[in-house]
Amino acid sequence: MSFQIHALSYSDFAPLFAMSDEELKSWNAVRQTVTETPGTPCRVSLRDAEPGETVILVNHVSLPESSPYRASHAIFVREGASQAHPDIGEVPEQLASRLLSVRGFDVDHMMIEADVVQGVELSSVLTRFFRDDNVECIHVHNARPGCFAARVTRA
């Protein structure tokens, strides 16, 4: 069973970079300058930001549907980031290098599968989850800290 990892779209976050720091507060967001890498994983490029780059740390609703599992958490977006489009079955290095929480959801947005894995094992876990026809989509989160990393669908 093949899978597709999806990055977020930069266009959803681009207006934040034109806002003042005061305006960002109303969006539950802050501007930061990266001081070290790894550690600031961009959800658009699926790459860690480099020292000196500007990022916005913003609350993102990763599971907006009506469900007890409705979820939001802080994510980073790099200024000017290009949206990543991983190949089918490809796990970007940013995910492969971290401890991950993997959660499978059914059509009603209820969690029916879950695991914590080293990123190098992500491909096999995604494949295993999608063997269950009831798994509609999968969310991947960083386990340390536990912010949303990417959405995964069947390919």
CSV table of N, CA and C in Angstrom, one decimal:
chain,number,residue,atom,x,y,z
A,1,MET,N,0.9,-1.2,0.0
A,1,MET,CA,0.0,0.0,0.0
A,1,MET,C,0.9,1.2,0.0
A,2,SER,N,0.7,2.1,-1.0
A,2,SER,CA,1.5,3.3,-1.1
A,2,SER,C,0.9,4.5,-0.4
A,3,PHE,N,1.7,5.5,-0.1
A,3,PHE,CA,1.2,6.6,0.6
A,3,PHE,C,1.8,7.9,0.0
A,4,GLN,N,1.1,9.0,0.4
A,4,GLN,CA,1.6,10.4,-0.1
A,4,GLN,C,1.6,11.3,1.2
A,5,ILE,N,2.8,11.9,1.4
A,5,ILE,CA,2.9,12.8,2.5
A,5,ILE,C,2.6,14.2,1.9
A,6,HIS,N,1.8,15.0,2.7
A,6,HIS,CA,1.4,16.3,2.2
A,6,HIS,C,1.9,17.4,3.1
A,7,ALA,N,2.6,18.4,2.5
A,7,ALA,CA,3.1,19.6,3.2
A,7,ALA,C,1.9,20.6,3.2
A,8,LEU,N,2.0,21.6,4.1
A,8,LEU,CA,1.0,22.6,4.1
A,8,LEU,C,1.3,23.6,3.0
A,9,SER,N,0.3,24.4,2.6
A,9,SER,CA,0.5,25.4,1.5
A,9,SER,C,1.0,26.7,2.1
A,10,TYR,N,2.1,27.3,1.5
A,10,TYR,CA,2.6,28.6,1.9
A,10,TYR,C,1.6,29.7,1.8
A,11,SER,N,0.7,29.7,0.8
A,11,SER,CA,-0.2,30.7,0.7
A,11,SER,C,-1.1,30.9,1.9
A,12,ASP,N,-1.3,29.9,2.7
A,12,ASP,CA,-2.1,30.0,3.9
A,12,ASP,C,-1.4,30.8,5.0
A,13,PHE,N,-0.1,31.0,4.9
A,13,PHE,CA,0.6,31.6,5.9
A,13,PHE,C,1.4,32.9,5.4
A,14,ALA,N,1.5,33.1,4.1
A,14,ALA,CA,2.3,34.2,3.6
A,14,ALA,C,1.8,35.5,4.2
A,15,PRO,N,0.5,35.8,4.3
A,15,PRO,CA,0.1,37.1,4.9
A,15,PRO,C,0.7,37.4,6.3
A,16,LEU,N,1.0,36.4,7.0
A,16,LEU,CA,1.5,36.6,8.4
A,16,LEU,C,2.9,37.3,8.4
A,17,PHE,N,3.7,37.1,7.3
A,17,PHE,CA,5.0,37.7,7.3
A,17,PHE,C,5.0,39.2,7.0
A,18,ALA,N,3.8,39.7,6.5
A,18,ALA,CA,3.7,41.2,6.3
A,18,ALA,C,3.1,41.8,7.6
A,19,MET,N,2.7,41.1,8.6
A,19,MET,CA,2.1,41.7,9.8
A,19,MET,C,3.1,42.1,10.8
A,20,SER,N,2.7,43.1,11.5
A,20,SER,CA,3.6,43.6,12.6
A,20,SER,C,3.6,42.5,13.7
A,21,ASP,N,4.5,42.6,14.7
A,21,ASP,CA,4.5,41.7,15.8
A,21,ASP,C,3.3,41.8,16.6
A,22,GLU,N,2.7,43.0,16.7
A,22,GLU,CA,1.5,43.2,17.4
A,22,GLU,C,0.3,42.5,16.7
A,23,GLU,N,0.3,42.7,15.4
A,23,GLU,CA,-0.8,42.0,14.6
A,23,GLU,C,-0.7,40.5,14.7
A,24,LEU,N,0.5,40.0,14.7
A,24,LEU,CA,0.7,38.5,14.8
A,24,LEU,C,0.1,38.0,16.1
A,25,LYS,N,0.2,38.8,17.2
A,25,LYS,CA,-0.4,38.3,18.5
A,25,LYS,C,-1.9,38.0,18.3
A,26,SER,N,-2.6,38.7,17.5
A,26,SER,CA,-4.1,38.4,17.4
A,26,SER,C,-4.3,37.1,16.6
A,27,TRP,N,-3.3,36.6,16.0
A,27,TRP,CA,-3.3,35.3,15.2
A,27,TRP,C,-2.7,34.2,16.0
A,28,ASN,N,-2.4,34.5,17.3
A,28,ASN,CA,-1.7,33.5,18.1
A,28,ASN,C,-0.4,33.1,17.5
A,29,ALA,N,0.4,34.1,17.0
A,29,ALA,CA,1.6,33.8,16.2
A,29,ALA,C,2.7,34.8,16.7
A,30,VAL,N,4.0,34.3,16.5
A,30,VAL,CA,5.1,35.2,16.8
A,30,VAL,C,6.2,34.9,15.7
A,31,ARG,N,6.9,36.0,15.4
A,31,ARG,CA,8.0,36.0,14.5
A,31,ARG,C,9.3,35.6,15.2
A,32,GLN,N,10.1,34.7,14.7
A,32,GLN,CA,11.3,34.4,15.3
A,32,GLN,C,12.5,34.3,14.3
A,33,THR,N,13.7,34.5,14.8
A,33,THR,CA,14.9,34.3,13.9
A,33,THR,C,15.5,33.0,14.4
A,34,VAL,N,15.8,32.1,13.5
A,34,VAL,CA,16.3,30.8,13.9
A,34,VAL,C,17.8,31.0,14.3
A,35,THR,N,18.2,30.3,15.4
A,35,THR,CA,19.5,30.4,15.9
A,35,THR,C,20.3,29.1,15.7
A,36,GLU,N,19.7,28.0,15.5
A,36,GLU,CA,20.4,26.7,15.4
A,36,GLU,C,19.5,25.7,14.6
A,37,THR,N,20.2,24.7,14.0
A,37,THR,CA,19.5,23.7,13.3
A,37,THR,C,20.1,22.4,13.7
A,38,PRO,N,19.3,21.3,13.7
A,38,PRO,CA,17.9,21.2,13.5
A,38,PRO,C,17.2,21.8,14.7
A,39,GLY,N,15.9,21.9,14.6
A,39,GLY,CA,15.0,22.3,15.7
A,39,GLY,C,13.9,23.2,15.3
A,40,THR,N,13.8,23.7,14.1
A,40,THR,CA,12.7,24.6,13.7
A,40,THR,C,12.2,24.0,12.4
A,41,PRO,N,11.3,23.0,12.5
A,41,PRO,CA,10.8,22.2,11.3
A,41,PRO,C,9.7,23.0,10.6
A,42,CYS,N,9.9,23.4,9.4
A,42,CYS,CA,8.9,24.1,8.6
A,42,CYS,C,7.9,23.1,8.0
A,43,ARG,N,6.6,23.4,8.2
A,43,ARG,CA,5.6,22.5,7.7
A,43,ARG,C,5.2,22.7,6.3
A,44,VAL,N,5.8,23.7,5.6
A,44,VAL,CA,5.6,23.9,4.2
A,44,VAL,C,6.6,23.3,3.4
A,45,SER,N,7.9,23.5,3.7
A,45,SER,CA,9.0,23.0,3.0
A,45,SER,C,9.4,21.6,3.4
A,46,LEU,N,8.9,21.2,4.6
A,46,LEU,CA,9.3,19.9,5.2
A,46,LEU,C,10.9,19.8,5.4
A,47,ARG,N,11.5,21.0,5.7
A,47,ARG,CA,12.9,21.1,6.0
A,47,ARG,C,13.0,21.9,7.3
A,48,ASP,N,14.1,21.7,8.0
A,48,ASP,CA,14.4,22.5,9.1
A,48,ASP,C,14.9,23.9,8.6
A,49,ALA,N,14.5,24.9,9.3
A,49,ALA,CA,15.0,26.3,9.0
A,49,ALA,C,16.5,26.4,9.4
A,50,GLU,N,17.2,27.2,8.7
A,50,GLU,CA,18.6,27.4,9.0
A,50,GLU,C,18.8,28.7,9.8
A,51,PRO,N,19.9,28.7,10.6
A,51,PRO,CA,20.2,29.9,11.4
A,51,PRO,C,20.2,31.2,10.5
A,52,GLY,N,19.5,32.2,11.1
A,52,GLY,CA,19.4,33.5,10.4
A,52,GLY,C,18.0,33.6,9.7
A,53,GLU,N,17.4,32.5,9.4
A,53,GLU,CA,16.1,32.5,8.7
A,53,GLU,C,15.0,33.0,9.6
A,54,THR,N,14.0,33.7,9.0
A,54,THR,CA,12.8,34.1,9.8
A,54,THR,C,11.7,33.1,9.6
A,55,VAL,N,11.1,32.8,10.8
A,55,VAL,CA,10.0,31.9,10.8
A,55,VAL,C,8.8,32.5,11.6
A,56,ILE,N,7.7,32.0,11.3
A,56,ILE,CA,6.5,32.4,12.1
A,56,ILE,C,6.1,31.1,12.8
A,57,LEU,N,5.9,31.2,14.1
A,57,LEU,CA,5.4,30.2,15.0
A,57,LEU,C,3.9,30.5,15.2
A,58,VAL,N,3.0,29.6,14.7
A,58,VAL,CA,1.6,30.0,14.7
A,58,VAL,C,0.8,28.7,15.1
A,59,ASN,N,-0.3,29.0,15.7
A,59,ASN,CA,-1.2,27.9,16.0
A,59,ASN,C,-1.9,27.4,14.7
A,60,HIS,N,-1.9,26.1,14.4
A,60,HIS,CA,-2.5,25.6,13.2
A,60,HIS,C,-3.5,24.5,13.6
A,61,VAL,N,-4.7,24.6,13.0
A,61,VAL,CA,-5.7,23.5,13.2
A,61,VAL,C,-5.4,22.4,12.2
A,62,SER,N,-4.9,21.3,12.7
A,62,SER,CA,-4.5,20.2,11.8
A,62,SER,C,-5.7,19.2,11.6
A,63,LEU,N,-6.6,19.2,12.5
A,63,LEU,CA,-7.8,18.4,12.3
A,63,LEU,C,-9.0,19.2,12.6
A,64,PRO,N,-9.5,19.9,11.6
A,64,PRO,CA,-10.6,20.9,11.8
A,64,PRO,C,-12.0,20.3,11.9
A,65,GLU,N,-12.1,19.0,11.4
A,65,GLU,CA,-13.4,18.4,11.4
A,65,GLU,C,-14.0,18.2,12.8
A,66,SER,N,-15.3,18.1,12.8
A,66,SER,CA,-16.1,17.9,14.0
A,66,SER,C,-15.8,16.5,14.6
A,67,SER,N,-15.0,16.4,15.6
A,67,SER,CA,-14.6,15.1,16.2
A,67,SER,C,-14.0,15.4,17.6
A,68,PRO,N,-14.1,14.4,18.5
A,68,PRO,CA,-13.4,14.6,19.8
A,68,PRO,C,-11.9,14.8,19.5
A,69,TYR,N,-11.4,14.4,18.4
A,69,TYR,CA,-9.9,14.5,18.1
A,69,TYR,C,-9.6,15.8,17.3
A,70,ARG,N,-10.5,16.7,17.2
A,70,ARG,CA,-10.2,18.0,16.6
A,70,ARG,C,-8.9,18.5,17.3
A,71,ALA,N,-8.0,19.0,16.4
A,71,ALA,CA,-6.7,19.3,17.0
A,71,ALA,C,-6.0,20.5,16.4
A,72,SER,N,-5.3,21.2,17.3
A,72,SER,CA,-4.5,22.3,16.8
A,72,SER,C,-3.2,22.4,17.7
A,73,HIS,N,-2.2,22.9,17.1
A,73,HIS,CA,-0.9,23.0,17.8
A,73,HIS,C,0.0,24.0,17.1
A,74,ALA,N,1.0,24.4,17.7
A,74,ALA,CA,2.0,25.4,17.1
A,74,ALA,C,2.8,24.7,16.0
A,75,ILE,N,3.0,25.4,15.0
A,75,ILE,CA,3.9,24.9,13.9
A,75,ILE,C,4.8,26.1,13.4
A,76,PHE,N,5.9,25.8,12.8
A,76,PHE,CA,6.8,26.8,12.2
A,76,PHE,C,6.6,26.8,10.7
A,77,VAL,N,6.7,28.0,10.1
A,77,VAL,CA,6.7,28.2,8.7
A,77,VAL,C,7.8,29.2,8.4
A,78,ARG,N,8.7,28.8,7.4
A,78,ARG,CA,9.8,29.6,7.0
A,78,ARG,C,9.3,30.7,6.1
A,79,GLU,N,9.9,31.9,6.2
A,79,GLU,CA,9.5,33.0,5.3
A,79,GLU,C,10.0,32.6,3.9
A,80,GLY,N,9.1,32.7,2.9
A,80,GLY,CA,9.4,32.4,1.5
A,80,GLY,C,9.5,30.9,1.2
A,81,ALA,N,9.0,30.1,2.1
A,81,ALA,CA,9.2,28.6,1.9
A,81,ALA,C,8.4,28.2,0.6
A,82,SER,N,9.1,27.2,-0.1
A,82,SER,CA,8.4,26.6,-1.2
A,82,SER,C,7.8,25.3,-0.7
A,83,GLN,N,6.5,25.1,-1.1
A,83,GLN,CA,5.8,23.9,-0.7
A,83,GLN,C,6.5,22.6,-1.2
A,84,ALA,N,6.8,21.7,-0.2
A,84,ALA,CA,7.3,20.4,-0.6
A,84,ALA,C,6.3,19.5,-1.2
A,85,HIS,N,6.7,18.7,-2.2
A,85,HIS,CA,5.8,17.8,-2.8
A,85,HIS,C,6.6,16.4,-2.9
A,86,PRO,N,6.7,15.7,-1.7
A,86,PRO,CA,7.4,14.5,-1.7
A,86,PRO,C,6.8,13.5,-2.7
A,87,ASP,N,7.7,12.7,-3.3
A,87,ASP,CA,7.2,11.6,-4.2
A,87,ASP,C,6.4,10.6,-3.4
A,88,ILE,N,5.6,9.9,-4.2
A,88,ILE,CA,4.8,8.8,-3.6
A,88,ILE,C,5.7,7.9,-2.9
A,89,GLY,N,5.4,7.6,-1.6
A,89,GLY,CA,6.2,6.7,-0.8
A,89,GLY,C,7.5,7.3,-0.2
A,90,GLU,N,7.7,8.6,-0.5
A,90,GLU,CA,9.0,9.2,0.0
A,90,GLU,C,8.7,9.8,1.4
A,91,VAL,N,9.7,9.6,2.3
A,91,VAL,CA,9.7,10.2,3.6
A,91,VAL,C,10.8,11.3,3.7
A,92,PRO,N,10.4,12.6,3.8
A,92,PRO,CA,11.4,13.6,3.8
A,92,PRO,C,12.4,13.4,5.0
A,93,GLU,N,13.6,13.9,4.9
A,93,GLU,CA,14.6,13.7,5.9
A,93,GLU,C,14.2,14.4,7.2
A,94,GLN,N,13.5,15.5,7.2
A,94,GLN,CA,13.0,16.1,8.4
A,94,GLN,C,12.1,15.2,9.2
A,95,LEU,N,11.3,14.3,8.6
A,95,LEU,CA,10.5,13.3,9.3
A,95,LEU,C,11.4,12.1,9.7
A,96,ALA,N,12.2,11.7,8.8
A,96,ALA,CA,13.0,10.5,9.0
A,96,ALA,C,14.0,10.6,10.2
A,97,SER,N,14.3,11.8,10.5
A,97,SER,CA,15.3,12.1,11.6
A,97,SER,C,14.7,12.3,13.0
A,98,ARG,N,13.4,12.2,13.1
A,98,ARG,CA,12.8,12.5,14.4
A,98,ARG,C,12.0,11.3,15.0
A,99,LEU,N,11.8,11.4,16.3
A,99,LEU,CA,10.8,10.5,16.9
A,99,LEU,C,9.4,11.0,16.6
A,100,LEU,N,8.5,10.1,16.1
A,100,LEU,CA,7.2,10.6,15.6
A,100,LEU,C,6.1,9.9,16.3
A,101,SER,N,5.0,10.6,16.4
A,101,SER,CA,3.7,10.0,16.8
A,101,SER,C,2.9,9.9,15.6
A,102,VAL,N,2.4,8.7,15.3
A,102,VAL,CA,1.6,8.5,14.1
A,102,VAL,C,0.2,8.1,14.4
A,103,ARG,N,-0.8,8.8,13.9
A,103,ARG,CA,-2.2,8.5,14.2
A,103,ARG,C,-3.1,8.3,13.0
A,104,GLY,N,-3.7,7.2,13.0
A,104,GLY,CA,-4.6,6.9,11.8
A,104,GLY,C,-6.1,7.2,12.2
A,105,PHE,N,-6.8,7.9,11.3
A,105,PHE,CA,-8.2,8.3,11.5
A,105,PHE,C,-9.1,7.7,10.5
A,106,ASP,N,-10.3,7.4,10.9
A,106,ASP,CA,-11.3,6.8,10.0
A,106,ASP,C,-12.1,8.0,9.3
A,107,VAL,N,-13.1,7.6,8.5
A,107,VAL,CA,-13.9,8.6,7.8
A,107,VAL,C,-14.6,9.5,8.7
A,108,ASP,N,-14.9,9.1,10.0
A,108,ASP,CA,-15.6,10.0,11.0
A,108,ASP,C,-14.6,10.8,11.8
A,109,HIS,N,-13.3,10.8,11.4
A,109,HIS,CA,-12.2,11.5,12.1
A,109,HIS,C,-12.0,11.0,13.5
A,110,MET,N,-12.2,9.7,13.7
A,110,MET,CA,-11.9,9.0,14.9
A,110,MET,C,-10.6,8.3,14.8
A,111,MET,N,-9.8,8.4,15.8
A,111,MET,CA,-8.5,7.7,15.8
A,111,MET,C,-8.7,6.2,16.0
A,112,ILE,N,-8.2,5.4,15.0
A,112,ILE,CA,-8.3,4.0,15.1
A,112,ILE,C,-7.0,3.2,15.1
A,113,GLU,N,-5.9,4.0,14.9
A,113,GLU,CA,-4.5,3.4,14.9
A,113,GLU,C,-3.6,4.5,15.5
A,114,ALA,N,-2.6,4.0,16.2
A,114,ALA,CA,-1.6,5.0,16.8
A,114,ALA,C,-0.3,4.2,17.1
A,115,ASP,N,0.8,4.9,16.9
A,115,ASP,CA,2.1,4.3,17.3
A,115,ASP,C,3.1,5.5,17.4
A,116,VAL,N,4.2,5.2,18.1
A,116,VAL,CA,5.3,6.1,18.2
A,116,VAL,C,6.5,5.4,17.7
A,117,VAL,N,7.2,6.0,16.7
A,117,VAL,CA,8.2,5.3,16.0
A,117,VAL,C,9.4,6.3,15.7
A,118,GLN,N,10.6,5.7,15.5
A,118,GLN,CA,11.7,6.5,14.9
A,118,GLN,C,11.3,6.8,13.5
A,119,GLY,N,11.7,8.0,13.0
A,119,GLY,CA,11.3,8.4,11.6
A,119,GLY,C,11.8,7.5,10.6
A,120,VAL,N,12.9,6.8,10.8
A,120,VAL,CA,13.4,5.9,9.8
A,120,VAL,C,12.4,4.7,9.6
A,121,GLU,N,11.5,4.5,10.5
A,121,GLU,CA,10.5,3.4,10.4
A,121,GLU,C,9.2,3.9,9.9
A,122,LEU,N,9.1,5.2,9.6
A,122,LEU,CA,7.8,5.8,9.2
A,122,LEU,C,7.1,5.1,8.0
A,123,SER,N,7.9,4.8,7.0
A,123,SER,CA,7.4,4.2,5.8
A,123,SER,C,6.6,2.9,6.1
A,124,SER,N,7.3,2.1,6.9
A,124,SER,CA,6.6,0.8,7.2
A,124,SER,C,5.4,0.9,8.1
A,125,VAL,N,5.4,1.9,8.9
A,125,VAL,CA,4.2,2.1,9.8
A,125,VAL,C,3.1,2.7,9.0
A,126,LEU,N,3.3,3.6,8.1
A,126,LEU,CA,2.3,4.1,7.2
A,126,LEU,C,1.7,3.0,6.3
A,127,THR,N,2.6,2.2,5.8
A,127,THR,CA,2.1,1.1,5.0
A,127,THR,C,1.2,0.1,5.8
A,128,ARG,N,1.6,-0.1,7.0
A,128,ARG,CA,0.9,-1.0,7.9
A,128,ARG,C,-0.5,-0.4,8.2
A,129,PHE,N,-0.5,0.9,8.6
A,129,PHE,CA,-1.8,1.5,8.9
A,129,PHE,C,-2.8,1.5,7.7
A,130,PHE,N,-2.3,1.7,6.5
A,130,PHE,CA,-3.1,1.8,5.3
A,130,PHE,C,-3.6,0.4,4.9
A,131,ARG,N,-3.0,-0.7,5.4
A,131,ARG,CA,-3.6,-2.0,5.1
A,131,ARG,C,-5.0,-2.2,5.7
A,132,ASP,N,-5.3,-1.4,6.7
A,132,ASP,CA,-6.6,-1.3,7.3
A,132,ASP,C,-7.5,-0.4,6.4
A,133,ASP,N,-8.5,-0.9,5.7
A,133,ASP,CA,-9.3,-0.1,4.8
A,133,ASP,C,-10.1,1.0,5.6
A,134,ASN,N,-10.2,0.9,6.9
A,134,ASN,CA,-10.9,1.9,7.7
A,134,ASN,C,-10.1,3.1,7.9
A,135,VAL,N,-8.7,3.0,7.7
A,135,VAL,CA,-7.9,4.2,7.9
A,135,VAL,C,-8.0,5.1,6.7
A,136,GLU,N,-8.6,6.3,6.9
A,136,GLU,CA,-8.9,7.3,5.9
A,136,GLU,C,-7.7,8.2,5.6
A,137,CYS,N,-7.1,8.6,6.7
A,137,CYS,CA,-5.9,9.5,6.6
A,137,CYS,C,-5.0,9.3,7.9
A,138,ILE,N,-3.8,9.7,7.8
A,138,ILE,CA,-2.9,9.6,8.9
A,138,ILE,C,-2.3,11.0,9.2
A,139,HIS,N,-2.2,11.3,10.5
A,139,HIS,CA,-1.4,12.5,10.9
A,139,HIS,C,-0.2,12.1,11.6
A,140,VAL,N,0.9,12.8,11.2
A,140,VAL,CA,2.2,12.6,11.8
A,140,VAL,C,2.5,13.8,12.7
A,141,HIS,N,3.0,13.5,13.9
A,141,HIS,CA,3.4,14.6,14.8
A,141,HIS,C,4.8,14.3,15.3
A,142,ASN,N,5.5,15.4,15.6
A,142,ASN,CA,6.8,15.2,16.3
A,142,ASN,C,6.5,14.8,17.7
A,143,ALA,N,7.1,13.8,18.2
A,143,ALA,CA,6.9,13.3,19.6
A,143,ALA,C,7.6,14.2,20.6
A,144,ARG,N,8.7,14.8,20.2
A,144,ARG,CA,9.4,15.7,21.1
A,144,ARG,C,9.7,17.0,20.3
A,145,PRO,N,9.2,18.2,20.6
A,145,PRO,CA,7.9,18.5,21.1
A,145,PRO,C,6.9,18.0,20.1
A,146,GLY,N,5.6,17.8,20.5
A,146,GLY,CA,4.6,17.1,19.8
A,146,GLY,C,3.8,17.8,18.8
A,147,CYS,N,4.4,18.7,18.0
A,147,CYS,CA,3.6,19.5,17.1
A,147,CYS,C,3.3,18.7,15.8
A,148,PHE,N,2.2,19.1,15.1
A,148,PHE,CA,1.8,18.5,13.9
A,148,PHE,C,2.9,18.6,12.8
A,149,ALA,N,3.2,17.5,12.1
A,149,ALA,CA,4.2,17.5,11.1
A,149,ALA,C,3.7,17.4,9.7
A,150,ALA,N,2.8,16.5,9.5
A,150,ALA,CA,2.3,16.3,8.1
A,150,ALA,C,1.0,15.4,8.1
A,151,ARG,N,0.2,15.6,7.0
A,151,ARG,CA,-0.9,14.7,6.8
A,151,ARG,C,-0.5,13.7,5.7
A,152,VAL,N,-1.0,12.5,5.8
A,152,VAL,CA,-0.6,11.4,4.9
A,152,VAL,C,-1.9,10.8,4.4
A,153,THR,N,-2.0,10.5,3.0
A,153,THR,CA,-3.1,9.9,2.4
A,153,THR,C,-2.6,8.6,1.6
A,154,ARG,N,-3.5,7.8,1.2
A,154,ARG,CA,-3.2,6.7,0.3
A,154,ARG,C,-2.8,7.3,-1.0
A,155,ALA,N,-1.9,6.6,-1.7
A,155,ALA,CA,-1.5,7.1,-3.0
A,155,ALA,C,-2.0,6.1,-4.1
